[in-house]
Tab-separated table of C-alpha atoms in Angstrom:
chain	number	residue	atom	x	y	z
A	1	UNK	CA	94.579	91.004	103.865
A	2	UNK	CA	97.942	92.024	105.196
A	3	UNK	CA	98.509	92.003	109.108
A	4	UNK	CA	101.468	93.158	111.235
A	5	UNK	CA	103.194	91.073	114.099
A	6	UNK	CA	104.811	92.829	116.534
A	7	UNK	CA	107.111	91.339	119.490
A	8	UNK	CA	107.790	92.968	122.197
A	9	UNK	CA	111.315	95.595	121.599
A	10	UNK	CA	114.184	95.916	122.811
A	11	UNK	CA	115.172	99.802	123.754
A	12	UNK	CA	115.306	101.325	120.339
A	13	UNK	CA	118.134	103.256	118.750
A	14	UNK	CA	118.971	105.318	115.397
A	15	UNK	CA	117.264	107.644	113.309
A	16	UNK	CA	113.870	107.818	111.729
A	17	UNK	CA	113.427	109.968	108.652
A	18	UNK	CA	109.904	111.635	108.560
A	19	UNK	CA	107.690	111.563	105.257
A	20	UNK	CA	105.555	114.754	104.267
A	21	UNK	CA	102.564	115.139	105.751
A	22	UNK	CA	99.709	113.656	104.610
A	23	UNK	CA	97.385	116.004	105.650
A	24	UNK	CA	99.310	119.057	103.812
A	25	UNK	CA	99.064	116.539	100.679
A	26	UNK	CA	95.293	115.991	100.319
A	27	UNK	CA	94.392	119.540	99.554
A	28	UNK	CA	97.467	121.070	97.753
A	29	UNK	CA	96.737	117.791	95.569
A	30	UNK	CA	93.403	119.529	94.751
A	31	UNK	CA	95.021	122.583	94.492
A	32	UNK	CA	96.148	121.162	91.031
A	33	UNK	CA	92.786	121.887	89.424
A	34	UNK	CA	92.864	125.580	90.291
A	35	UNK	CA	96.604	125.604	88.041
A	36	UNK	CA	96.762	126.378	84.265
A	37	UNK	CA	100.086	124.951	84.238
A	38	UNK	CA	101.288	121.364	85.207
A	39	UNK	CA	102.366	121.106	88.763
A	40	UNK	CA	104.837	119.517	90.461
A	41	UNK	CA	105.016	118.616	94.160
A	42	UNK	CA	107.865	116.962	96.103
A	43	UNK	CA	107.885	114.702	99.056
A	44	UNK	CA	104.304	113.545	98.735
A	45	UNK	CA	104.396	110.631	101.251
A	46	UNK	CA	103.775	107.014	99.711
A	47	UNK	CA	99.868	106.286	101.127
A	48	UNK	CA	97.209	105.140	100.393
A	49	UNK	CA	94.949	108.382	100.887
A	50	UNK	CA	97.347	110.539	98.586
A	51	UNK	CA	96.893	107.658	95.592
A	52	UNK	CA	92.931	107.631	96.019
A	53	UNK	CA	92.783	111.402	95.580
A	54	UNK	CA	95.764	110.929	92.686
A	55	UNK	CA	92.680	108.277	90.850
A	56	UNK	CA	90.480	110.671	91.508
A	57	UNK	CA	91.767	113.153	89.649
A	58	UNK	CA	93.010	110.809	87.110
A	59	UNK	CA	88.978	109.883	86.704
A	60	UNK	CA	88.227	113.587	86.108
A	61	UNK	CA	90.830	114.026	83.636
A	62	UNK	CA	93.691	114.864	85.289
A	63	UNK	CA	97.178	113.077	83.718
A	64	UNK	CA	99.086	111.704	87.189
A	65	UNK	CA	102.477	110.259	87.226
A	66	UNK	CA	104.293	109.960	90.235
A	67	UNK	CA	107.807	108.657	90.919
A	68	UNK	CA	108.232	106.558	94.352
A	69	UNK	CA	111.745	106.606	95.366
A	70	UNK	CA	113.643	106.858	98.602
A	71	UNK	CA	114.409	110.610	99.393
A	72	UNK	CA	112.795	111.491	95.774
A	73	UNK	CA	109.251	110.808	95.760
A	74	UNK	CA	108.254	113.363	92.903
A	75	UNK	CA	104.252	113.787	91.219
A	76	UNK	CA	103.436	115.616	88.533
A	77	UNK	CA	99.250	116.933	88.032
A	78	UNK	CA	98.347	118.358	84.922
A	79	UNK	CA	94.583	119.346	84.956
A	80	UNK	CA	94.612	121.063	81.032
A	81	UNK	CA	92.618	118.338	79.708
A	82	UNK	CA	90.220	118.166	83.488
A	83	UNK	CA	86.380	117.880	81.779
A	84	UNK	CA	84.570	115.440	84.005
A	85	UNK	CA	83.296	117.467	87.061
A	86	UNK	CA	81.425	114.680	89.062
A	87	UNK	CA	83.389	112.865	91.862
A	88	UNK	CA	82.064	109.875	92.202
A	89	UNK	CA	80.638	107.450	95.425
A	90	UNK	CA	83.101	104.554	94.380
A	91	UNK	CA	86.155	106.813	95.455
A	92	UNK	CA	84.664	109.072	97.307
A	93	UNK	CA	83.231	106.959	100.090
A	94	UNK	CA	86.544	105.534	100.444
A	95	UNK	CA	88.428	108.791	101.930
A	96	UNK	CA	86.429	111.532	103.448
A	97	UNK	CA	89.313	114.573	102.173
A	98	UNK	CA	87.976	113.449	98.767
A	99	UNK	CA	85.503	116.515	99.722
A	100	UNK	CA	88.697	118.582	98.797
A	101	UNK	CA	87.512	118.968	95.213
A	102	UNK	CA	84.430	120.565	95.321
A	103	UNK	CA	85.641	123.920	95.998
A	104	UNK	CA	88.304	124.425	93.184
A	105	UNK	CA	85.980	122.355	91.015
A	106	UNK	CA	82.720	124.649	91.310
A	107	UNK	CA	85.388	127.412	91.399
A	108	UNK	CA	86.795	126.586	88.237
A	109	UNK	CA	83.858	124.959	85.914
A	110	UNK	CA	81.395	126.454	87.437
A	111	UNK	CA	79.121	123.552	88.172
A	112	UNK	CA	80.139	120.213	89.613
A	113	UNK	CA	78.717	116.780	91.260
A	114	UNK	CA	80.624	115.594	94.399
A	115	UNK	CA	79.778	111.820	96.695
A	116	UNK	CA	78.971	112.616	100.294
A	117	UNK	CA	82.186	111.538	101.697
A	118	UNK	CA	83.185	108.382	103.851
A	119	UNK	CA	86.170	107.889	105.972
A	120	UNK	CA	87.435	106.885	109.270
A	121	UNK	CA	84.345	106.138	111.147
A	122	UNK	CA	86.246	108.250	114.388
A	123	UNK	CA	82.200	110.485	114.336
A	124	UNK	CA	80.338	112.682	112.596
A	125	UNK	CA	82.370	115.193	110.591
A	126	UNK	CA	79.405	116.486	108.802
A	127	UNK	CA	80.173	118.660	105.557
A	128	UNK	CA	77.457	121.122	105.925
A	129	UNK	CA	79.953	124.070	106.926
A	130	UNK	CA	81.429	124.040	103.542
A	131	UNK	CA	78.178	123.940	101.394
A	132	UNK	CA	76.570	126.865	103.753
A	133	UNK	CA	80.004	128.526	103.344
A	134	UNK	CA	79.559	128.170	99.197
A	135	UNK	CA	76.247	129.263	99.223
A	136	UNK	CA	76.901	132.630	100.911
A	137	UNK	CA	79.554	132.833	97.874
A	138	UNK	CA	76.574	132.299	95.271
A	139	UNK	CA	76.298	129.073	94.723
A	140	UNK	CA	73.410	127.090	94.321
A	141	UNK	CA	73.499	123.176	96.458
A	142	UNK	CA	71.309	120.400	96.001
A	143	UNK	CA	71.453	117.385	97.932
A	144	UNK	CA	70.180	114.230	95.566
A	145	UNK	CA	70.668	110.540	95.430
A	146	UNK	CA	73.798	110.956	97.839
A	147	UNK	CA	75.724	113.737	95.713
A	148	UNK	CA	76.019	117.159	96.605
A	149	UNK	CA	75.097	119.179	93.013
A	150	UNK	CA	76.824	122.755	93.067
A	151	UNK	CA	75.754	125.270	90.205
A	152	UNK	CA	77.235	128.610	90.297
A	153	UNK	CA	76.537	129.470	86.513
A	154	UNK	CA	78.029	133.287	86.843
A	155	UNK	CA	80.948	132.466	88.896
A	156	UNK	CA	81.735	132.174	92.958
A	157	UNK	CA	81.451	136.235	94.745
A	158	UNK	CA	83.865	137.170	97.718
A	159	UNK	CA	81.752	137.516	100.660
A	160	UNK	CA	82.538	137.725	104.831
A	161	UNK	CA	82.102	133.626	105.975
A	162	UNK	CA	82.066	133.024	109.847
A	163	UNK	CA	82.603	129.216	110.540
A	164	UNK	CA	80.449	128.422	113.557
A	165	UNK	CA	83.421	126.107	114.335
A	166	UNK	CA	86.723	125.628	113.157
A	167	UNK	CA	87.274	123.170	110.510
A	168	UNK	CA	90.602	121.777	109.386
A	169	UNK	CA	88.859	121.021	105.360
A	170	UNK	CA	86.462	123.389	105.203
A	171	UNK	CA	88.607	126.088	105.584
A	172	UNK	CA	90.975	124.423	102.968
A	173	UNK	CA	87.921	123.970	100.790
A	174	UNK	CA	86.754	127.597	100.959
A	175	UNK	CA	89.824	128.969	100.546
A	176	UNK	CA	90.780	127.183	97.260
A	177	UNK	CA	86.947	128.501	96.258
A	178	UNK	CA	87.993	131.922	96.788
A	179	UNK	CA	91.287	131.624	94.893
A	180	UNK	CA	89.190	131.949	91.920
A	181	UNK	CA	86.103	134.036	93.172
A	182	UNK	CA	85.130	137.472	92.515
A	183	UNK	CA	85.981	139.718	95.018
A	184	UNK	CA	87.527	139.453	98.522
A	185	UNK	CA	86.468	136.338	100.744
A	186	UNK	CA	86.926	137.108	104.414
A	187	UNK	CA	87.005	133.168	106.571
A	188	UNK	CA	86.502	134.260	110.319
A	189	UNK	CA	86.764	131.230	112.664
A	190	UNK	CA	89.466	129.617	110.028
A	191	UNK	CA	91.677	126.758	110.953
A	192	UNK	CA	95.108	127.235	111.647
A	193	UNK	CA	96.787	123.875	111.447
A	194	UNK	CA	100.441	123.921	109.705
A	195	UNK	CA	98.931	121.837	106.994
A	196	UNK	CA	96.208	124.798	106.061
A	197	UNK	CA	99.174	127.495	105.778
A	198	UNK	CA	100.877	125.906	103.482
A	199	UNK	CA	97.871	125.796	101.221
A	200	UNK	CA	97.433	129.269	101.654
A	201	UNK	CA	101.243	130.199	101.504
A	202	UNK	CA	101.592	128.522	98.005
A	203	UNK	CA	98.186	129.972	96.890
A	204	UNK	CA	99.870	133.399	97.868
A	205	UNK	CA	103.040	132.626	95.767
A	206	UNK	CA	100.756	132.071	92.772
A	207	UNK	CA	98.922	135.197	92.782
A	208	UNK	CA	96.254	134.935	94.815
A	209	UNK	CA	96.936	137.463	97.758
A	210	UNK	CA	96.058	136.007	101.071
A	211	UNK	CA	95.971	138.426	104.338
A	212	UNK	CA	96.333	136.683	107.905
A	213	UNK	CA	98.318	133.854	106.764
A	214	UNK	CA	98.525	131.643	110.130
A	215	UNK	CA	95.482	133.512	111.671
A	216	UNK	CA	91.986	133.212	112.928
A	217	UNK	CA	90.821	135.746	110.307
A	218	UNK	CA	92.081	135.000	106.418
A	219	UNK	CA	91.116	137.594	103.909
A	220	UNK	CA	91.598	135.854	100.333
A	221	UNK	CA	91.442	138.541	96.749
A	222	UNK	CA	90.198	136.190	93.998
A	223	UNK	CA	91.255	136.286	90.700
A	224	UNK	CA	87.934	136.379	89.081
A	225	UNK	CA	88.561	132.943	86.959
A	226	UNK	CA	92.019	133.528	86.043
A	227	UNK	CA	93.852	130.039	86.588
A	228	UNK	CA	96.860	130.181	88.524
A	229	UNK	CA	100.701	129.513	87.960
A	230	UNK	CA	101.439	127.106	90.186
A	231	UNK	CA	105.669	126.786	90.992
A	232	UNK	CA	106.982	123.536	92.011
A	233	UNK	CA	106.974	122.944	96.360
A	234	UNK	CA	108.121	120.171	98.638
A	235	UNK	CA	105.181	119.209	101.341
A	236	UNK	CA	105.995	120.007	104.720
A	237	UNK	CA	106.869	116.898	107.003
A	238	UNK	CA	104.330	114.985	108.985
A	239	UNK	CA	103.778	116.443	112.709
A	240	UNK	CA	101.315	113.318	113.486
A	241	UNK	CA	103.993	110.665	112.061
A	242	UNK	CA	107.003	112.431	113.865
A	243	UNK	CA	104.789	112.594	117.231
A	244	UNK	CA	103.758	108.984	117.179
A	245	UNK	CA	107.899	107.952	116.397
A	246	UNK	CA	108.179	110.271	119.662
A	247	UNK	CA	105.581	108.197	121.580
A	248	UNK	CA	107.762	104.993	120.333
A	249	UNK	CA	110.560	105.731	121.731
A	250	UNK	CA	109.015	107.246	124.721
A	251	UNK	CA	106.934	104.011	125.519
A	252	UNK	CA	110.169	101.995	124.895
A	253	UNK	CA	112.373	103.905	126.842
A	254	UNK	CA	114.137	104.832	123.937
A	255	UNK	CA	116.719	107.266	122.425
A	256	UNK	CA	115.598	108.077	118.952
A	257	UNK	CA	116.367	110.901	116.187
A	258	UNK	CA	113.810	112.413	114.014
A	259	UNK	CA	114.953	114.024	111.149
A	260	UNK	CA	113.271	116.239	108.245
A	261	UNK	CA	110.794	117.331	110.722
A	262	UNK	CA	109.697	120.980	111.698
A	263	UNK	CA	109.556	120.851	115.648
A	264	UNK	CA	107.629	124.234	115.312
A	265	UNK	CA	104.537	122.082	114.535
A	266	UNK	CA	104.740	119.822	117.556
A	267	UNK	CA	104.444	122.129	120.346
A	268	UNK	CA	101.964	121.083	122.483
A	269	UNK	CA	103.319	117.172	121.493
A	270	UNK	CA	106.198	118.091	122.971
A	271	UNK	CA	105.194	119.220	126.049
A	272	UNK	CA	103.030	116.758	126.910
A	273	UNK	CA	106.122	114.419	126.531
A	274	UNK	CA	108.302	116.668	128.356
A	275	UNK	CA	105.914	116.310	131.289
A	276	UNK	CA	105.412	112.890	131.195
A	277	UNK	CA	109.746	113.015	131.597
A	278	UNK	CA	111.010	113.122	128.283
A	279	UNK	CA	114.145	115.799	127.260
A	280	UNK	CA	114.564	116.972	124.215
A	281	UNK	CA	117.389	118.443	121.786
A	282	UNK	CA	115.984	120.201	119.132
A	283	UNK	CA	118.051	121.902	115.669
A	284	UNK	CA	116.404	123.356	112.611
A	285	UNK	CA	115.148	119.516	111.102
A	286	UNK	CA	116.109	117.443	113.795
A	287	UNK	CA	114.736	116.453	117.135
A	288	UNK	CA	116.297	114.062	119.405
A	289	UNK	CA	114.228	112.360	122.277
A	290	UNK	CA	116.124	111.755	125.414
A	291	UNK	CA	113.449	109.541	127.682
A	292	UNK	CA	112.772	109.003	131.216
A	293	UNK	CA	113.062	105.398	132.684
A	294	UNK	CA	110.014	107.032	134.800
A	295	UNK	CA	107.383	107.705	132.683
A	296	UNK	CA	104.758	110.417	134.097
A	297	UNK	CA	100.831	110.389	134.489
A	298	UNK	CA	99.839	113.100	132.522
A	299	UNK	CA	96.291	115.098	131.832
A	300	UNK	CA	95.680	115.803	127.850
A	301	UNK	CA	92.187	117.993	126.179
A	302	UNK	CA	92.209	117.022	122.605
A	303	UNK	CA	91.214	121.248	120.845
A	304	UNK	CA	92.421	122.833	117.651
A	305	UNK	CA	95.994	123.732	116.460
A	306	UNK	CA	98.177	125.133	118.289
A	307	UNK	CA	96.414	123.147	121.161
A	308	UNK	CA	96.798	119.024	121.418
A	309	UNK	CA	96.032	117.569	118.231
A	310	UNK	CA	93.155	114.923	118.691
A	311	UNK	CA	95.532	113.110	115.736
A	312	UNK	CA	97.661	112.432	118.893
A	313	UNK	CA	95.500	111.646	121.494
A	314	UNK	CA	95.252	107.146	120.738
A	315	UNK	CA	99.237	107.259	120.482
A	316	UNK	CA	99.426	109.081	124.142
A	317	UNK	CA	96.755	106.960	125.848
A	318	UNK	CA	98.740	103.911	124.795
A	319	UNK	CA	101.753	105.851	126.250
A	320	UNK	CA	99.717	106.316	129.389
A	321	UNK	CA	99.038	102.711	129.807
A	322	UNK	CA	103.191	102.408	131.232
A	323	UNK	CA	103.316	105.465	132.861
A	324	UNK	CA	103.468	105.359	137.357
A	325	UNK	CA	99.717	106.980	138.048
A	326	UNK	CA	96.641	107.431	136.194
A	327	UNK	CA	96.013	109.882	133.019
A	328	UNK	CA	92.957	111.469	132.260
A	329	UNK	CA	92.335	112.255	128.451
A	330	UNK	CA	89.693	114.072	127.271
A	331	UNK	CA	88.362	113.945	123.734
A	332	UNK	CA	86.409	117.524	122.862
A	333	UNK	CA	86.738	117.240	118.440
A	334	UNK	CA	84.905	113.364	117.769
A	335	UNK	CA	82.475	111.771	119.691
A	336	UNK	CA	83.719	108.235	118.894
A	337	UNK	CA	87.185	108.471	119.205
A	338	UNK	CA	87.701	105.924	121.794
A	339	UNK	CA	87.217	102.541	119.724
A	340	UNK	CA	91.133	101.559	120.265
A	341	UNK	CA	90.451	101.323	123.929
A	342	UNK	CA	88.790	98.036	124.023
A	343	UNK	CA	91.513	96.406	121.837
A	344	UNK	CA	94.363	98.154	124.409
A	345	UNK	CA	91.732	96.762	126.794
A	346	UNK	CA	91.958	92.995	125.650
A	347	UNK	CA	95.965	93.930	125.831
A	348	UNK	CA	95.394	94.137	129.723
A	349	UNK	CA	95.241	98.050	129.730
A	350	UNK	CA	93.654	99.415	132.512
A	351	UNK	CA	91.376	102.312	130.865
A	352	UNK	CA	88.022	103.224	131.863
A	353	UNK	CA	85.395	105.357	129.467
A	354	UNK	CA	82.773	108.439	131.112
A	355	UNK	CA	81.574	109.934	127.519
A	356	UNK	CA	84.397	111.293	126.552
A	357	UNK	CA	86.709	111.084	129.105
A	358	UNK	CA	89.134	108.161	129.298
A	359	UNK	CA	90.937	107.657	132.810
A	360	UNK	CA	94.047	105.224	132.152
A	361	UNK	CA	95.308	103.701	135.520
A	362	UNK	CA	99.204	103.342	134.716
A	363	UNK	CA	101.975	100.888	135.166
A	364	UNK	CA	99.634	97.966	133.438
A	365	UNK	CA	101.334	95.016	132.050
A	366	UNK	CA	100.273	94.153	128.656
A	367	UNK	CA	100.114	90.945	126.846
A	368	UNK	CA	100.375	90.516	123.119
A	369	UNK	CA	97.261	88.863	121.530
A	370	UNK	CA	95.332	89.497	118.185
A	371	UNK	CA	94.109	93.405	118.086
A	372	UNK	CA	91.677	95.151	115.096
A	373	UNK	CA	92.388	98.722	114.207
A	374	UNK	CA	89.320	100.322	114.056
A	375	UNK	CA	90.688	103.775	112.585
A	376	UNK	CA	94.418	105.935	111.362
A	377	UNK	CA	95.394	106.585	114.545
A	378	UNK	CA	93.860	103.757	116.670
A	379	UNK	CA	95.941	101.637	114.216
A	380	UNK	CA	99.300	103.193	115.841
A	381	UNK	CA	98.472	103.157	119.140
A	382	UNK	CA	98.030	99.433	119.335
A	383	UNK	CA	101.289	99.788	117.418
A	384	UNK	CA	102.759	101.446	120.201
A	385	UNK	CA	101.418	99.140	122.833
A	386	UNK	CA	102.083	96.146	121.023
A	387	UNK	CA	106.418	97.299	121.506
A	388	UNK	CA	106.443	97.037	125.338
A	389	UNK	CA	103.635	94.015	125.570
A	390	UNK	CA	104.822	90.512	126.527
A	391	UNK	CA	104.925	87.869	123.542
A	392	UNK	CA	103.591	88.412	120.334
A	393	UNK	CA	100.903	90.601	119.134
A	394	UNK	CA	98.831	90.430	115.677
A	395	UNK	CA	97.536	94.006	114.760
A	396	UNK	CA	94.550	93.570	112.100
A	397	UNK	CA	92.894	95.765	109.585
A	398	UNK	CA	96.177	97.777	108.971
A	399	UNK	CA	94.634	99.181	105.991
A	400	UNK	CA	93.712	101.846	108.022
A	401	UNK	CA	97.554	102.044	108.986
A	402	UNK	CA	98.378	102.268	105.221
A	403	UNK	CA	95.971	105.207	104.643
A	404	UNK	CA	98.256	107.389	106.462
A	405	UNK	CA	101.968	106.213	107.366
A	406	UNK	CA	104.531	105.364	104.925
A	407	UNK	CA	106.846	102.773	105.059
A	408	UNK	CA	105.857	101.979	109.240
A	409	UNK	CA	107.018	98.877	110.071
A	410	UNK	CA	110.058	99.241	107.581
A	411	UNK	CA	110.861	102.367	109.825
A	412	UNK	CA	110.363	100.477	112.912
A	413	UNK	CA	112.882	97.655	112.122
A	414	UNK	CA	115.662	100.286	111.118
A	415	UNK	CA	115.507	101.290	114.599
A	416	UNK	CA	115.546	97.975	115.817
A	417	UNK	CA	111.418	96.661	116.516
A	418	UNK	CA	110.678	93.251	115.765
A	419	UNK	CA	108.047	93.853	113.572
A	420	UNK	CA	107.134	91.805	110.123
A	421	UNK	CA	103.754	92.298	107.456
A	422	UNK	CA	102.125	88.898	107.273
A	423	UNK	CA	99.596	87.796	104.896
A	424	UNK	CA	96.031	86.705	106.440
């Protein structure tokens, strides 16, 4: 099992290039099965989550080939010759996202057999939204032996769906159901994230018109079975990777470039930052982060695009461990989002835990020992803290890490981190 040592940095310097976004990936990956031709997507980044959905396919009957090369990583999914419609535990427990294909599945066959997911164990992300969702559209769910069995013999119907709360898959699950429905589906309550957009923008392009693009309200016209031509698309770049290179260079007191990255989708990362004393200059795929030598308490509510992305919320309590006063965090999406604090903890962090609250006492000086990642983004934060703690620090478990960054510590040493993958 692979493990990263980390010594402490000097200031970093340079430019990081950001990968596409993982999260954009996962369901215009499942996408492919809605597509009657083969489709090609650009600037999939090189993870482990986009190659267990790629197998996945590739066990259904999808043909998968991907090309892995610096600046031209290029996949090709042609679901023609698709017949098996049962997703099964062995994959499916591995990556919770793997839910993805159950709506243009059942959309497209008609019937299918989908694993209860696994995943990060961050809390309860519960799937029951989506099935309740696909019922109201006509289908038929059974729960047995751990599968969810979906019949919807005469086709999906357009209906009105109000999510009782928003959700980031389930609306990218219902919507690819709809694609192919019967009728008009109206999602009230529907995510918003950057990553659901373009899903729906490239759906649109294909022929499936979608109203309220970006809103709370998307009203999707089905094409009543008709498969979908599918042009080739680049996937946008990777807000949570390009915020947690911000928090790097912030926690280092460092001057670092971003480029291919959107700053449109880092908002409220951004102004958390520029609070806690970072400056910014910003261009069209470039942003540049100027830091402060004084780095500010800050107060942070984890909610739902536009608002601060709970993706972000381990890499800024790590931040908050240097800054001059004490932070308050609170965590409103998972209930047990908060496992990276005992390894910042046994760093000499000064963080204490009410529910879901963390209060992190600033100005702490950590010491590098050996850490576990627990989950994605607990994995980076002890990344993070692990740059600006004295002597050397082993970070465990990075399989977590390789779920969802490409190419991290290669990154880090181009901008100057001491930072090496070592072999248990």
């Amino acid at each position: 099992m692979d493990y990263l040592q980390i010594k402490k940095a000097s200031p970093l310097h340079g430019e990081i290039k950001i990968s596409g976004a993982k999260n954009a990936s996962l369901p215009l990956i499942a996408m492919a099965i809605l597509a009657q031709n083969s489709v090609e997507i650009k600037n999939l980044p090189n993870v482990a989550d986009i190659k267990t959905l790629l197998k996945l396919l590739s066990n259904l009957g999808a043909k998968c080939s991907s090309t892995w090369a610096e600046n031209n990583n290029v996949t090709t999914i042609d679901t023609s010759s698709l017949t098996q419609t049962k997703a099964t535990y062995d994959i499916v427990r591995t990556m919770r996202a793997s839910i993805l294909v159950l709506g243009p599945i059942l959309a497209r066959f008609g019937h299918c057999e989908v694993s209860l997911p696994g995943g990060c164990a961050i809390g309860q992300r519960p799937v029951d939204l989506h099935l309740k969702a696909l019922e109201q559209m006509g289908a038929v769910i059974n729960i047995e032996a751990g599968y969810i069995h979906a019949l919807a013999p005469n086709g999906l119907k357009g209906c009105d769906i109000i999510f009782d709360k928003i959700t980031v898959t389930g609306t990218a699950n219902i919507v690819m159901a709809a694609a192919l429905a019967d009728g008009i589906t109206t999602i009230t309550n529907a995510a918003r994230e950057p990553e659901v957009v373009q899903l729906c923008e490239i759906l649109n392009a294909s022929g499936v018109q979608i109203d309220g693009i970006a809103t709370a309200v998307l009203k999707i016209h089905g094409t009543n079975g008709r498969l979908l031509h599918i042009e080739p698309f680049s996937i946008i770049p990777d807000r949570i990777e390009a915020g947690t290179y911000l928090c790097a260079a912030a926690i280092t007191r460092s001057e670092l470039t971003l480029t291919d990255v959107n700053a449109g989708h880092l908002g409220a990362v951004i102004s958390k930052l520029q609070e806690m004393g970072s400056k910014f200059t910003i261009t069209d795929n470039t942003i540049t982060i100027h830091p402060s030598e004084v780095i500010k308490p800050v107060k942070i509510v984890t909610q739902e695009y536009p608002a601060f992305p709970t993706d972000m919320q381990a890499q800024f309590l790590a931040l908050a461990t240097q800054a001059d006063g004490t932070s308050i965090i609170e965590e409103r999406l998972f209930e047990n989002r908060f496992m990276h604090v005992s390894e910042l903890q046994r760093m000499g962090a000064n963080i204490s835990l009410n529910g879901h609250v963390a209060t992190i006492n600033g100005g702490t000086k950590l010491s590098g020992t050996d850490v576990m990642a627990t989950d994605l983004r607990a994995s980076s934060a002890l990344v993070l803290a692990a740059l600006v703690a004295d002597g050397i620090t082993d970070v465990h478990r990075i399989y977590h890490l390789d779920r969802g960054y490409d190419s991290l510590e290669q990154k880090l040493q181009n901008v100057g981190a001491d930072i090496k993958r070592l072999k248990e």
